[in-house]
Amino acid sequence: MSADLSTQSPSPAPAVQVDGLGRTFGSGPNRKVALDRVNLTVKVGEIHGLLGPNGAGKSTLSRILSTIIVPTSGTARVMGHNVATDPSAVRRSIALVLGGDRGLYGRLTPQENLEFWCVANGVRGRRRAQERAKQALERVGLAGVDRRVESFSRGMKQRVHLARALAVEPDVLILDEPTMGLDPVAALALRRLVLDARAAGSTVLLATHDMAEAQAICDRVSLLDAGRIGFSATPAELRRQSGGARVRFDEPLPSGVLQQVHVALSRLDGGLQVTEENGTTTITVPQPQQMAGVLNAVLATGTTAFAVMPPSLEDVYLAAVGDRGLHVD
Ligand SMILES: Nc1ncnc2c1ncn2[C@@H]1O[C@H](COP(=O)(O)OP(=O)(O)OP(=O)(O)O)[C@@H](O)[C@H]1O
Ligand SMILES: [Mg+2]
């Protein structure tokens, strides 16, 4: 007999539960609504991406969940603890990594920074703190780098931040643009570390502008746009639901053929985009009803070496917020 267990056992309390959350800054004509009745649920063990344009409210939400600032309305709970009424319990459950280089002790080495941090966060005993610090620094490639943090590059400081978060094995890891300033190898390593943190039982909230990163590692993503949640779904759902597609040519197209494609597509309805990157040409097709016209146009050139793929998360994101261009309120 098979049974759907998910309907039998009550699902565990979410790691993050945000209900009707609001936050404003300033007053009078300078009043700015940073978060407007935000609802968000992050399940235990999930890597949840927080996407959205500059000024959307991602850092404000991360800072509220980290108890750095308080909400002006609504509630936010982390591992069941209310951020406004029980901030110390929330702080014991989380670790925060901000983009940039604030919050480290410049005159201390990474090892000293982390030992200090471990002790301040309840790791008992000097030996244990030393060991935790050493292991975390090994994971970010900074083992044995024995000089003051103030002499580090921005990306190296960012790695110390990350090691600090990993050293305390938090229930919830809050990362606000953690790859900012990291070189490509370190950024890729960060993805691995986030996946490892999930495997070790942490829940991760990841605010990022890197759509490839979000698509690669997030179980769910939410779009925060002008202080409100736009969508909240798995990357696969979003890519499927968007209805659009991409036509990608695996080999560089001869310029004559490319021109024919451009001419044929210009006769079709708007929104079609042709991009060329590293010798690969991609046509972005926003609407499913445009697909037949695009394929006819492509096949008419005699080219057959192409693949039709679902849109990327970046395509979905651009379709959702892209029409406003660079405008920031
Ligand atoms: N301390 C503050 N005082 C006044 N306004 C603020 C303050 N902090 C944030 N804001 C405003 O709140 C809004 C949301 O900012 P927030 O930093 O949360 O955006 P974000 O989504 O993190 O943007 P980005 O992608 O640029 O990091 C913005 O309009 C910002 O100007
Ligand atoms: Mg931000």
PDB file of C-alpha atoms in Angstrom, residues 15-129:
ATOM      1  CA  ALA A  15      13.027  28.185   9.077  1.00  0.00           C
ATOM      2  CA  VAL A  16      11.835  31.658   8.097  1.00  0.00           C
ATOM      3  CA  GLN A  17       8.244  32.847   8.273  1.00  0.00           C
ATOM      4  CA  VAL A  18       7.486  36.421   7.270  1.00  0.00           C
ATOM      5  CA  ASP A  19       3.920  37.756   7.444  1.00  0.00           C
ATOM      6  CA  GLY A  20       2.760  41.178   6.318  1.00  0.00           C
ATOM      7  CA  LEU A  21       6.227  42.559   6.937  1.00  0.00           C
ATOM      8  CA  GLY A  22       6.698  46.283   6.424  1.00  0.00           C
ATOM      9  CA  ARG A  23       9.645  48.598   6.854  1.00  0.00           C
ATOM     10  CA  THR A  24       9.829  52.299   6.133  1.00  0.00           C
ATOM     11  CA  PHE A  25      12.734  54.691   6.402  1.00  0.00           C
ATOM     12  CA  GLY A  26      12.515  58.428   7.058  1.00  0.00           C
ATOM     13  CA  SER A  27       9.384  60.506   7.409  1.00  0.00           C
ATOM     14  CA  GLY A  28       7.355  63.175   5.620  1.00  0.00           C
ATOM     15  CA  PRO A  29       8.404  63.739   2.027  1.00  0.00           C
ATOM     16  CA  ASN A  30      11.519  61.604   2.627  1.00  0.00           C
ATOM     17  CA  ARG A  31       9.515  58.574   3.748  1.00  0.00           C
ATOM     18  CA  LYS A  32      10.560  55.498   1.830  1.00  0.00           C
ATOM     19  CA  VAL A  33       8.696  52.191   1.900  1.00  0.00           C
ATOM     20  CA  ALA A  34      11.431  49.565   1.659  1.00  0.00           C
ATOM     21  CA  LEU A  35       9.212  46.548   2.419  1.00  0.00           C
ATOM     22  CA  ASP A  36       5.458  46.513   1.823  1.00  0.00           C
ATOM     23  CA  ARG A  37       3.378  43.687   3.344  1.00  0.00           C
ATOM     24  CA  VAL A  38       5.903  41.003   2.474  1.00  0.00           C
ATOM     25  CA  ASN A  39       4.924  37.354   2.990  1.00  0.00           C
ATOM     26  CA  LEU A  40       7.625  34.737   2.652  1.00  0.00           C
ATOM     27  CA  THR A  41       8.150  31.166   3.831  1.00  0.00           C
ATOM     28  CA  VAL A  42      11.514  29.445   3.714  1.00  0.00           C
ATOM     29  CA  LYS A  43      11.397  25.751   4.566  1.00  0.00           C
ATOM     30  CA  VAL A  44      14.013  24.074   6.726  1.00  0.00           C
ATOM     31  CA  GLY A  45      16.870  22.755   4.608  1.00  0.00           C
ATOM     32  CA  GLU A  46      16.082  24.918   1.595  1.00  0.00           C
ATOM     33  CA  ILE A  47      18.405  27.243  -0.310  1.00  0.00           C
ATOM     34  CA  HIS A  48      16.123  30.179  -0.997  1.00  0.00           C
ATOM     35  CA  GLY A  49      17.202  32.854  -3.450  1.00  0.00           C
ATOM     36  CA  LEU A  50      16.114  36.441  -2.988  1.00  0.00           C
ATOM     37  CA  LEU A  51      16.169  38.206  -6.335  1.00  0.00           C
ATOM     38  CA  GLY A  52      15.273  41.745  -7.269  1.00  0.00           C
ATOM     39  CA  PRO A  53      16.529  45.016  -8.695  1.00  0.00           C
ATOM     40  CA  ASN A  54      18.661  47.539  -6.818  1.00  0.00           C
ATOM     41  CA  GLY A  55      16.619  49.108  -4.030  1.00  0.00           C
ATOM     42  CA  ALA A  56      14.002  46.308  -4.037  1.00  0.00           C
ATOM     43  CA  GLY A  57      14.397  45.627  -0.308  1.00  0.00           C
ATOM     44  CA  LYS A  58      16.582  42.491  -0.240  1.00  0.00           C
ATOM     45  CA  SER A  59      19.159  43.874   2.191  1.00  0.00           C
ATOM     46  CA  THR A  60      16.421  45.421   4.334  1.00  0.00           C
ATOM     47  CA  LEU A  61      14.780  42.004   4.660  1.00  0.00           C
ATOM     48  CA  SER A  62      18.148  40.310   5.361  1.00  0.00           C
ATOM     49  CA  ARG A  63      18.898  42.918   8.035  1.00  0.00           C
ATOM     50  CA  ILE A  64      15.502  42.453   9.700  1.00  0.00           C
ATOM     51  CA  LEU A  65      15.964  38.673   9.762  1.00  0.00           C
ATOM     52  CA  SER A  66      19.422  39.215  11.272  1.00  0.00           C
ATOM     53  CA  THR A  67      17.941  41.551  13.956  1.00  0.00           C
ATOM     54  CA  ILE A  68      20.128  44.474  12.820  1.00  0.00           C
ATOM     55  CA  ILE A  69      17.008  46.577  12.236  1.00  0.00           C
ATOM     56  CA  VAL A  70      13.418  46.102  13.372  1.00  0.00           C
ATOM     57  CA  PRO A  71      10.321  45.947  11.169  1.00  0.00           C
ATOM     58  CA  THR A  72       7.769  48.767  11.257  1.00  0.00           C
ATOM     59  CA  SER A  73       4.842  46.360  10.805  1.00  0.00           C
ATOM     60  CA  GLY A  74       4.098  42.670  10.458  1.00  0.00           C
ATOM     61  CA  THR A  75       6.093  39.782  11.893  1.00  0.00           C
ATOM     62  CA  ALA A  76       9.193  37.816  11.025  1.00  0.00           C
ATOM     63  CA  ARG A  77      10.217  34.562  12.676  1.00  0.00           C
ATOM     64  CA  VAL A  78      13.475  32.673  12.346  1.00  0.00           C
ATOM     65  CA  MET A  79      13.382  29.073  13.572  1.00  0.00           C
ATOM     66  CA  GLY A  80      10.181  30.034  15.345  1.00  0.00           C
ATOM     67  CA  HIS A  81      11.698  33.025  17.163  1.00  0.00           C
ATOM     68  CA  ASN A  82      10.192  36.448  16.629  1.00  0.00           C
ATOM     69  CA  VAL A  83      12.879  38.906  15.473  1.00  0.00           C
ATOM     70  CA  ALA A  84      11.257  41.808  17.334  1.00  0.00           C
ATOM     71  CA  THR A  85      10.476  40.153  20.672  1.00  0.00           C
ATOM     72  CA  ASP A  86      13.170  37.487  20.901  1.00  0.00           C
ATOM     73  CA  PRO A  87      16.193  38.825  19.008  1.00  0.00           C
ATOM     74  CA  SER A  88      18.810  37.004  21.073  1.00  0.00           C
ATOM     75  CA  ALA A  89      17.258  33.610  20.239  1.00  0.00           C
ATOM     76  CA  VAL A  90      17.225  34.635  16.561  1.00  0.00           C
ATOM     77  CA  ARG A  91      20.884  35.630  16.757  1.00  0.00           C
ATOM     78  CA  ARG A  92      21.787  32.216  18.133  1.00  0.00           C
ATOM     79  CA  SER A  93      20.102  30.605  15.115  1.00  0.00           C
ATOM     80  CA  ILE A  94      21.681  32.618  12.324  1.00  0.00           C
ATOM     81  CA  ALA A  95      24.886  33.713  10.691  1.00  0.00           C
ATOM     82  CA  LEU A  96      25.000  36.642   8.320  1.00  0.00           C
ATOM     83  CA  VAL A  97      27.384  37.314   5.471  1.00  0.00           C
ATOM     84  CA  LEU A  98      27.160  40.772   3.964  1.00  0.00           C
ATOM     85  CA  GLY A  99      28.794  41.856   0.754  1.00  0.00           C
ATOM     86  CA  GLY A 100      31.738  44.175   1.386  1.00  0.00           C
ATOM     87  CA  ASP A 101      34.320  44.206   4.103  1.00  0.00           C
ATOM     88  CA  ARG A 102      32.577  45.576   7.200  1.00  0.00           C
ATOM     89  CA  GLY A 103      32.547  43.801  10.526  1.00  0.00           C
ATOM     90  CA  LEU A 104      36.008  42.240  10.635  1.00  0.00           C
ATOM     91  CA  TYR A 105      38.797  43.167  13.026  1.00  0.00           C
ATOM     92  CA  GLY A 106      41.464  44.555  10.718  1.00  0.00           C
ATOM     93  CA  ARG A 107      44.331  44.158  13.151  1.00  0.00           C
ATOM     94  CA  LEU A 108      43.645  40.480  13.754  1.00  0.00           C
ATOM     95  CA  THR A 109      44.566  37.555  11.521  1.00  0.00           C
ATOM     96  CA  PRO A 110      41.724  35.506   9.977  1.00  0.00           C
ATOM     97  CA  GLN A 111      42.322  32.757  12.534  1.00  0.00           C
ATOM     98  CA  GLU A 112      42.102  35.272  15.414  1.00  0.00           C
ATOM     99  CA  ASN A 113      38.993  36.890  13.917  1.00  0.00           C
ATOM    100  CA  LEU A 114      37.259  33.542  13.708  1.00  0.00           C
ATOM    101  CA  GLU A 115      38.296  32.327  17.156  1.00  0.00           C
ATOM    102  CA  PHE A 116      36.945  35.534  18.644  1.00  0.00           C
ATOM    103  CA  TRP A 117      33.733  35.134  16.677  1.00  0.00           C
ATOM    104  CA  CYS A 118      33.295  31.467  17.692  1.00  0.00           C
ATOM    105  CA  VAL A 119      33.683  32.280  21.396  1.00  0.00           C
ATOM    106  CA  ALA A 120      31.255  35.215  21.078  1.00  0.00           C
ATOM    107  CA  ASN A 121      28.767  32.834  19.434  1.00  0.00           C
ATOM    108  CA  GLY A 122      28.757  30.195  22.105  1.00  0.00           C
ATOM    109  CA  VAL A 123      31.476  27.779  20.928  1.00  0.00           C
ATOM    110  CA  ARG A 124      32.837  26.543  24.276  1.00  0.00           C
ATOM    111  CA  GLY A 125      36.540  26.187  24.987  1.00  0.00           C
ATOM    112  CA  ARG A 126      39.588  27.763  23.324  1.00  0.00           C
ATOM    113  CA  ARG A 127      40.765  24.513  21.702  1.00  0.00           C
ATOM    114  CA  ARG A 128      37.357  23.923  20.148  1.00  0.00           C
ATOM    115  CA  ALA A 129      37.177  27.504  18.862  1.00  0.00           C
TER     116      ALA A 129
END
